Coordinates of C-alpha atoms and ligand atoms in Angstrom, one line a residue:
M1 CA 19.2 26.0 34.8
I2 CA 18.1 29.5 33.7
L3 CA 19.6 30.8 30.5
L4 CA 22.9 32.4 31.3
P5 CA 24.2 35.4 29.4
E6 CA 25.9 35.0 26.0
I7 CA 28.5 37.7 25.9
E8 CA 31.1 38.2 23.1
T9 CA 34.7 38.8 24.4
K10 CA 37.9 40.0 22.8
R11 CA 41.5 39.4 23.4
L12 CA 43.6 42.4 24.4
A13 CA 47.4 42.8 24.3
I14 CA 48.8 44.4 27.4
K15 CA 52.2 45.8 28.5
L16 CA 53.1 46.7 32.0
K17 CA 55.5 48.8 34.0
P18 CA 58.6 46.9 35.1
A19 CA 57.5 46.5 38.8
A20 CA 54.2 45.0 37.7
E21 CA 56.1 42.7 35.2
R22 CA 58.2 41.4 38.1
S23 CA 55.0 40.8 40.1
V24 CA 53.5 38.8 37.2
K25 CA 56.6 36.7 37.0
K26 CA 56.1 35.8 40.6
Q27 CA 52.6 34.8 39.7
H28 CA 50.8 37.4 41.7
P29 CA 47.2 37.5 40.3
W30 CA 46.5 41.2 40.4
I31 CA 47.4 44.0 38.0
F32 CA 46.4 47.5 39.1
D33 CA 45.2 50.1 36.7
Q34 CA 48.3 52.4 37.0
A35 CA 50.6 49.5 36.1
I36 CA 49.3 49.3 32.5
I37 CA 51.4 51.2 30.0
K38 CA 49.9 49.8 26.8
Q39 CA 46.6 48.2 26.0
S40 CA 44.8 47.5 22.7
S41 CA 41.7 49.5 22.0
D42 CA 38.3 49.6 23.7
P43 CA 38.6 46.9 26.4
Q44 CA 35.4 45.6 28.0
T45 CA 35.0 43.9 31.3
G46 CA 35.5 40.1 30.8
D47 CA 37.8 40.5 27.8
V48 CA 40.9 38.2 27.9
A49 CA 44.0 40.3 28.7
I50 CA 47.3 38.8 27.5
I51 CA 50.4 40.2 29.1
Y52 CA 53.5 40.4 27.0
D53 CA 56.9 41.3 28.3
N54 CA 58.4 44.6 27.2
K55 CA 61.8 43.3 26.1
K56 CA 61.1 40.2 24.0
N57 CA 57.3 40.5 23.5
K58 CA 57.0 37.1 25.1
F59 CA 53.8 35.7 26.7
L60 CA 53.9 36.3 30.5
A61 CA 50.4 35.6 31.7
C62 CA 46.7 36.0 30.8
G63 CA 43.7 37.0 32.7
L64 CA 40.4 38.9 32.6
F65 CA 40.0 42.7 32.2
D66 CA 37.9 44.5 34.8
A67 CA 37.0 48.0 33.7
S68 CA 35.3 48.9 37.1
S69 CA 38.0 47.8 39.5
P70 CA 41.4 49.3 40.4
I71 CA 42.6 45.7 40.1
R72 CA 42.2 46.1 36.4
I73 CA 43.3 42.7 35.3
K74 CA 42.8 39.5 37.3
L75 CA 45.3 36.9 36.1
L76 CA 44.4 33.3 35.5
Q77 CA 47.3 31.6 33.7
F78 CA 51.0 32.2 34.0
H79 CA 54.1 31.3 31.9
N80 CA 52.5 29.0 29.3
P81 CA 49.8 30.3 26.9
A82 CA 46.4 28.6 27.3
T83 CA 43.0 29.2 25.9
I84 CA 40.7 30.3 28.7
N85 CA 37.6 28.3 27.8
R86 CA 35.2 25.7 29.3
D87 CA 37.9 23.0 29.4
W88 CA 40.3 25.3 31.3
F89 CA 37.6 26.1 33.9
I90 CA 36.6 22.4 34.2
E91 CA 40.1 21.5 35.0
K92 CA 40.5 24.2 37.7
I93 CA 37.1 23.2 39.3
N94 CA 38.1 19.5 39.3
T95 CA 41.5 20.3 40.9
A96 CA 39.8 22.4 43.6
Y97 CA 37.3 19.6 44.3
Q98 CA 40.1 17.1 44.7
L99 CA 41.8 19.3 47.3
R100 CA 38.6 19.3 49.5
L101 CA 38.1 15.5 49.5
P102 CA 39.5 14.9 53.0
L103 CA 36.7 17.0 54.4
F104 CA 34.1 14.6 53.3
A105 CA 35.5 11.9 55.6
T106 CA 34.6 14.2 58.6
D107 CA 30.8 14.1 58.5
T108 CA 30.9 17.5 56.8
N109 CA 28.7 18.5 53.8
S110 CA 29.5 22.2 53.8
Y111 CA 32.7 23.5 52.2
R112 CA 34.2 26.2 50.1
L113 CA 34.6 24.6 46.7
I114 CA 36.2 27.7 45.1
Y115 CA 38.1 30.2 47.0
G116 CA 38.7 33.0 44.5
E117 CA 42.2 33.6 43.2
S118 CA 43.7 30.7 45.1
D119 CA 41.6 28.2 43.0
G120 CA 42.1 30.1 39.8
F121 CA 38.8 32.2 40.0
P122 CA 39.6 35.8 41.1
G123 CA 36.5 37.4 42.5
L124 CA 34.4 34.2 42.6
I125 CA 33.5 32.2 45.6
A126 CA 31.5 28.9 45.6
D127 CA 30.3 27.5 48.9
V128 CA 28.4 24.3 49.3
Y129 CA 25.7 23.8 52.0
G130 CA 24.4 20.3 51.6
E131 CA 22.5 20.2 48.4
V132 CA 22.7 23.9 47.8
L133 CA 25.5 25.6 46.0
V134 CA 25.9 29.3 46.5
I135 CA 28.1 31.2 44.0
K136 CA 29.1 34.7 44.9
L137 CA 30.6 37.1 42.4
Y138 CA 32.7 40.1 43.4
S139 CA 33.5 41.1 39.8
G140 CA 31.7 41.4 36.5
I141 CA 34.6 39.6 34.7
W142 CA 32.7 36.4 35.1
F143 CA 29.5 37.2 33.3
P144 CA 30.7 36.0 29.9
Y145 CA 31.9 32.7 31.4
L146 CA 29.1 31.7 33.8
K147 CA 27.6 29.4 31.2
D148 CA 31.0 27.5 31.1
I149 CA 31.5 27.5 34.8
F150 CA 28.1 26.9 36.5
P151 CA 27.3 23.5 35.0
Q152 CA 30.6 22.1 36.2
L153 CA 30.3 23.5 39.7
I154 CA 26.9 22.0 40.0
E155 CA 28.1 18.7 38.7
V156 CA 31.1 18.2 41.0
S157 CA 29.2 19.5 44.1
Q158 CA 26.2 17.4 43.1
A159 CA 24.0 20.3 44.1
E160 CA 20.3 20.2 43.4
T161 CA 20.0 24.0 43.8
C162 CA 22.3 26.8 42.8
V163 CA 21.9 30.4 44.2
L164 CA 23.7 33.4 42.8
R165 CA 24.9 36.1 45.2
L166 CA 26.4 39.4 44.0
S167 CA 28.6 41.6 46.1
R168 CA 27.2 45.0 47.1
K169 CA 29.6 46.8 44.8
M170 CA 28.5 44.8 41.8
Q171 CA 24.9 45.4 42.6
R172 CA 25.6 49.1 42.5
E173 CA 27.9 49.4 39.6
N174 CA 27.7 46.7 37.0
E175 CA 25.5 45.8 34.0
L176 CA 24.0 42.6 35.5
Y177 CA 22.5 40.9 32.4
N178 CA 19.1 40.5 34.1
L179 CA 20.7 38.5 37.0
H180 CA 20.2 39.6 40.6
D181 CA 21.5 38.9 44.1
G182 CA 19.8 36.0 45.7
Q183 CA 18.5 34.5 42.4
V184 CA 18.0 30.8 42.2
V185 CA 19.7 30.0 38.9
H186 CA 19.3 26.2 39.0
G187 CA 16.8 23.9 40.7
H188 CA 14.4 25.0 43.4
L189 CA 15.0 26.5 46.9
E190 CA 12.3 25.5 49.3
H191 CA 13.5 27.7 52.2
E192 CA 16.0 30.6 52.3
T193 CA 17.5 28.7 55.3
V194 CA 19.4 25.6 54.4
I195 CA 20.5 22.9 56.9
F196 CA 24.0 21.4 56.6
K197 CA 26.6 19.6 58.7
E198 CA 30.0 20.6 60.0
H199 CA 31.9 17.8 61.7
G200 CA 28.6 16.1 62.5
I201 CA 27.0 19.3 64.0
R202 CA 23.9 20.6 62.3
F203 CA 23.7 24.3 61.3
S204 CA 21.5 26.4 59.1
A205 CA 22.5 29.3 56.9
N206 CA 20.3 31.9 55.2
V207 CA 21.7 31.6 51.7
I208 CA 19.7 34.5 50.3
H209 CA 20.2 37.2 53.0
G210 CA 23.0 35.9 55.2
H211 CA 26.5 37.5 55.3
K212 CA 28.8 36.5 52.4
T213 CA 27.2 33.3 51.2
G214 CA 25.3 32.7 54.5
Y215 CA 27.8 31.3 56.9
F216 CA 31.6 31.5 57.7
L217 CA 33.0 28.1 56.8
D218 CA 36.6 29.2 57.4
H219 CA 36.7 28.5 61.2
R220 CA 35.4 24.9 60.9
H221 CA 38.6 23.3 62.4
N222 CA 38.7 25.9 65.3
R223 CA 35.0 25.3 66.1
K224 CA 35.6 21.6 66.3
K225 CA 38.5 22.2 68.7
I226 CA 36.3 24.4 70.9
G227 CA 33.6 21.7 70.9
E228 CA 36.2 19.2 72.1
L229 CA 37.5 21.5 74.9
A230 CA 34.0 22.5 76.1
K231 CA 32.8 19.6 78.2
N232 CA 31.4 20.9 81.5
K233 CA 32.8 24.4 80.7
T234 CA 31.3 27.8 80.6
V235 CA 31.9 29.5 77.3
L236 CA 31.7 33.1 76.1
D237 CA 31.5 33.5 72.3
V238 CA 32.1 37.1 71.3
F239 CA 31.1 38.2 67.8
S240 CA 29.2 34.9 67.6
Y241 CA 27.2 35.6 64.4
A242 CA 25.1 32.4 63.8
G243 CA 26.7 30.6 66.7
G244 CA 29.4 28.6 65.0
F245 CA 31.6 28.3 68.1
S246 CA 28.6 28.4 70.5
V247 CA 26.8 25.4 69.0
H248 CA 30.0 23.3 68.8
A249 CA 30.6 24.2 72.5
L250 CA 27.0 23.3 73.5
T251 CA 27.1 20.0 71.6
G252 CA 30.5 19.3 73.1
G253 CA 28.9 19.4 76.5
A254 CA 29.4 22.9 77.7
K255 CA 27.4 23.9 80.9
T256 CA 26.5 27.3 79.6
V257 CA 27.3 29.2 76.4
T258 CA 26.8 32.9 76.0
S259 CA 26.7 34.2 72.4
L260 CA 27.3 37.9 72.1
D261 CA 26.7 39.9 68.9
I262 CA 25.5 43.3 67.9
S263 CA 23.0 41.8 65.5
K264 CA 19.8 40.5 66.9
Q265 CA 19.2 38.6 63.7
A266 CA 22.5 36.8 64.0
L267 CA 21.6 35.8 67.5
E268 CA 18.3 34.5 66.4
M269 CA 20.2 32.2 64.0
A270 CA 22.5 31.2 66.8
T271 CA 19.5 30.2 68.9
E272 CA 17.9 28.3 66.1
N273 CA 21.2 26.5 65.3
A274 CA 21.6 25.5 68.9
T275 CA 18.1 23.8 68.8
L276 CA 19.2 21.7 65.8
N277 CA 21.5 19.7 68.0
A278 CA 21.0 17.7 71.1
H279 CA 22.6 19.2 74.2
N280 CA 22.0 19.8 77.9
G281 CA 23.7 23.1 78.3
K282 CA 22.1 26.5 78.7
H283 CA 22.4 29.0 75.9
H284 CA 22.3 32.7 76.7
I285 CA 22.4 35.6 74.2
I286 CA 23.6 39.2 74.6
V287 CA 22.7 41.7 71.9
A288 CA 25.2 44.5 72.3
D289 CA 28.4 46.1 71.1
A290 CA 31.2 43.8 72.1
F291 CA 33.5 46.4 73.6
E292 CA 30.8 47.9 75.8
A293 CA 29.4 44.5 76.8
L294 CA 32.8 43.0 77.7
N295 CA 33.5 46.0 79.9
K296 CA 30.1 45.5 81.6
L297 CA 30.8 41.8 82.1
I298 CA 34.2 42.6 83.7
H299 CA 32.4 45.1 85.9
Q300 CA 30.1 42.4 87.1
S301 CA 33.1 40.2 87.8
K302 CA 32.0 37.6 85.3
Q303 CA 34.5 34.9 84.2
Y304 CA 34.3 32.0 81.8
D305 CA 36.3 28.8 81.2
I306 CA 36.6 29.5 77.5
V307 CA 36.4 32.9 75.8
V308 CA 36.4 33.1 72.0
I309 CA 36.8 36.5 70.4
D310 CA 36.4 36.3 66.6
P311 CA 35.6 39.9 65.3
P312 CA 34.7 41.0 61.8
S313 CA 37.5 42.3 59.6
F314 CA 38.5 45.6 61.2
A315 CA 40.7 46.8 58.3
K316 CA 38.7 46.8 55.1
R317 CA 40.9 49.7 53.8
A318 CA 44.6 50.3 54.2
S319 CA 43.9 53.4 56.2
E320 CA 42.1 51.4 58.9
V321 CA 45.1 49.1 59.7
D322 CA 46.3 51.1 62.8
K323 CA 42.8 51.3 64.2
A324 CA 42.4 47.6 63.6
K325 CA 45.6 46.8 65.5
H326 CA 44.4 48.9 68.4
S327 CA 41.1 47.1 68.4
Y328 CA 42.9 43.7 68.5
M329 CA 44.9 45.0 71.5
R330 CA 41.7 46.1 73.3
L331 CA 40.0 42.8 72.7
A332 CA 42.9 40.8 74.0
R333 CA 43.0 43.0 77.1
L334 CA 39.3 42.6 77.7
G335 CA 39.4 38.8 77.0
A336 CA 42.3 38.4 79.5
Q337 CA 40.1 39.6 82.3
L338 CA 37.1 37.4 81.4
V339 CA 38.9 34.1 81.3
R340 CA 39.1 32.1 84.6
L341 CA 42.4 30.8 85.9
S342 CA 43.3 27.6 83.8
G343 CA 40.8 28.8 81.3
I344 CA 41.4 29.3 77.5
L345 CA 41.3 32.5 75.6
V346 CA 40.9 32.2 71.8
L347 CA 41.7 35.3 69.7
A348 CA 41.1 35.4 66.0
S349 CA 41.5 37.8 63.2
C350 CA 40.2 37.8 59.6
S351 CA 41.8 41.1 58.5
S352 CA 44.1 40.2 55.6
R353 CA 45.8 43.6 56.0
V354 CA 47.0 42.7 59.5
S355 CA 49.6 40.0 59.1
A356 CA 49.6 36.8 61.3
D357 CA 52.9 37.9 62.8
D358 CA 51.5 41.3 63.7
F359 CA 48.3 39.9 65.1
F360 CA 50.0 37.3 67.3
E361 CA 52.5 39.9 68.5
I362 CA 49.8 42.5 69.4
S363 CA 47.8 39.8 71.2
Q364 CA 50.8 38.4 73.0
N365 CA 51.9 41.9 74.1
A366 CA 48.5 42.8 75.4
L367 CA 48.4 39.5 77.4
T368 CA 51.9 39.9 78.7
D369 CA 51.1 43.5 79.8
S370 CA 47.9 42.3 81.6
A371 CA 47.8 41.5 85.3
Y372 CA 47.7 37.8 84.4
S373 CA 49.9 35.2 83.0
F374 CA 49.2 33.4 79.7
E375 CA 50.8 30.5 77.9
M376 CA 50.5 30.2 74.2
M377 CA 49.0 26.8 73.4
E378 CA 48.6 26.9 69.6
K379 CA 48.3 28.9 66.5
T380 CA 46.0 27.9 63.6
F381 CA 45.3 29.2 60.2
H382 CA 43.0 28.3 57.2
D383 CA 41.1 25.1 56.9
I384 CA 41.9 23.1 53.7
D385 CA 39.0 24.5 51.7
H386 CA 40.5 28.0 51.9
P387 CA 43.9 27.4 50.3
I388 CA 46.4 30.2 50.1
G389 CA 47.5 30.9 46.6
F390 CA 49.1 34.4 47.1
P391 CA 49.8 36.5 50.2
E392 CA 46.6 38.5 50.2
A393 CA 44.5 35.3 50.4
A394 CA 45.9 34.6 53.9
Y395 CA 43.5 36.4 56.2
L396 CA 42.6 34.0 59.0
K397 CA 44.7 33.4 62.1
C398 CA 43.7 32.2 65.5
G399 CA 45.6 31.9 68.7
Y400 CA 44.9 29.7 71.8
W401 CA 46.2 30.9 75.2
K402 CA 45.9 29.3 78.6
K403 CA 45.6 31.5 81.7
V404 CA 48.1 30.1 84.2
Ligands
SAH501 N1 32.5 34.1 65.0 C1 31.6 33.9 63.9 C2 31.9 34.9 62.8 C3 32.0 36.4 63.2 S1 31.5 37.5 61.9 C4 31.5 32.5 63.4 O1 32.3 31.6 63.8 O2 30.8 32.2 62.4 C5 31.4 39.0 62.8 C6 30.2 39.2 63.6 O3 30.5 40.4 64.4 C7 28.9 39.5 62.9 O4 27.9 38.7 63.3 C8 28.6 41.0 63.3 O5 27.2 41.2 63.5 C9 29.3 41.1 64.6 N2 29.7 42.5 65.0 C10 30.2 43.5 64.2 N3 30.5 44.5 65.0 C11 30.2 44.2 66.3 C12 30.3 44.9 67.5 N4 30.8 46.1 67.6 N5 29.9 44.2 68.6 C13 29.4 43.0 68.6 N6 29.3 42.3 67.4 C14 29.7 42.9 66.3

């Protein structure tokens, strides 16, 4: 392991506006900058912020101070005072690991070990791909504590290699203590591309340059389902990225699978991932904007037995929510035309700003208004390694409809 930074931290006393106090009492982990009415002097990112209530000066919660984020304090501990130290982190990591145990009985060695706030680590993600652990930081609050956290993450995951990833925002803004995005902080990384298993299917992820930590683990259960439905079917995987759905479908016995993505690089990964598994199906790729390409396929009267549409988050900002909803409606309409009679349309959303209820309603309305008839088969949400500890953590929803 490389030498991780030694950074002194202080404890800060904090008082909040009443609405924020109420939110803390409900154990919401975020405190925004405007909510703070009193804070002791010269706070630094990573300092321990202790929230006291206004009336009785009683301990409410404690967390970490983030000078460079509007979410100024990320809370870790509620109600009962605790010392935030190595033991505290070890306990949280062990609890998180226990929660994931059922996955290991499914021929899967890739999982999210730590999902940010929901596992007690706001702004920290730890994904495991076989023997490689990838830790991604979204906030500088963690720098003083890396030396307490990394060894335990490596121990429980039994990783031989650990890669550090830093969010783009962090790379631009923060003091990085000589650490950098893509740094191997423990062990040795033979190839940027790491091979791992998801429900018995082999995949590869580029842990240095891939999106997020290299792959999207959140849809594991949906991909398995598509694999099971795909025998002798034709499948269109829209926004395929590295081919998560495509490869499960091929391995499940699909006749043909078409992966569509705007990124040529993503489709190269999808092609490579398909070759890692034995199958007899044909794999086609389309490098294009999804909206344009789907219209073109409709124009050519193309239809598929299964159409999966899993776009990127359309609402990264609150101001984009209406546009995102409109895009979901357009995709449902396009998908409706591309599914064959008796076929299955799968629509997913990973925008946390669009609620599951809204997403399902928009999709259902678009399908009801189409010239076809659809029956809702199933709704699915997060797999078990993406637990939902507070409302904003719930981002993934996925609906299955049958064209009847
Ligand atoms: N379904 C994937 C994850 C999708 S991530 C899985 O199961 O792993 C979103 C993908 O959408 C990215 O690969 C990105 O390149 C692609 N993308 C973004 N905008 C696009 C557009 N306008 N048209 C097609 N693909 C797009």
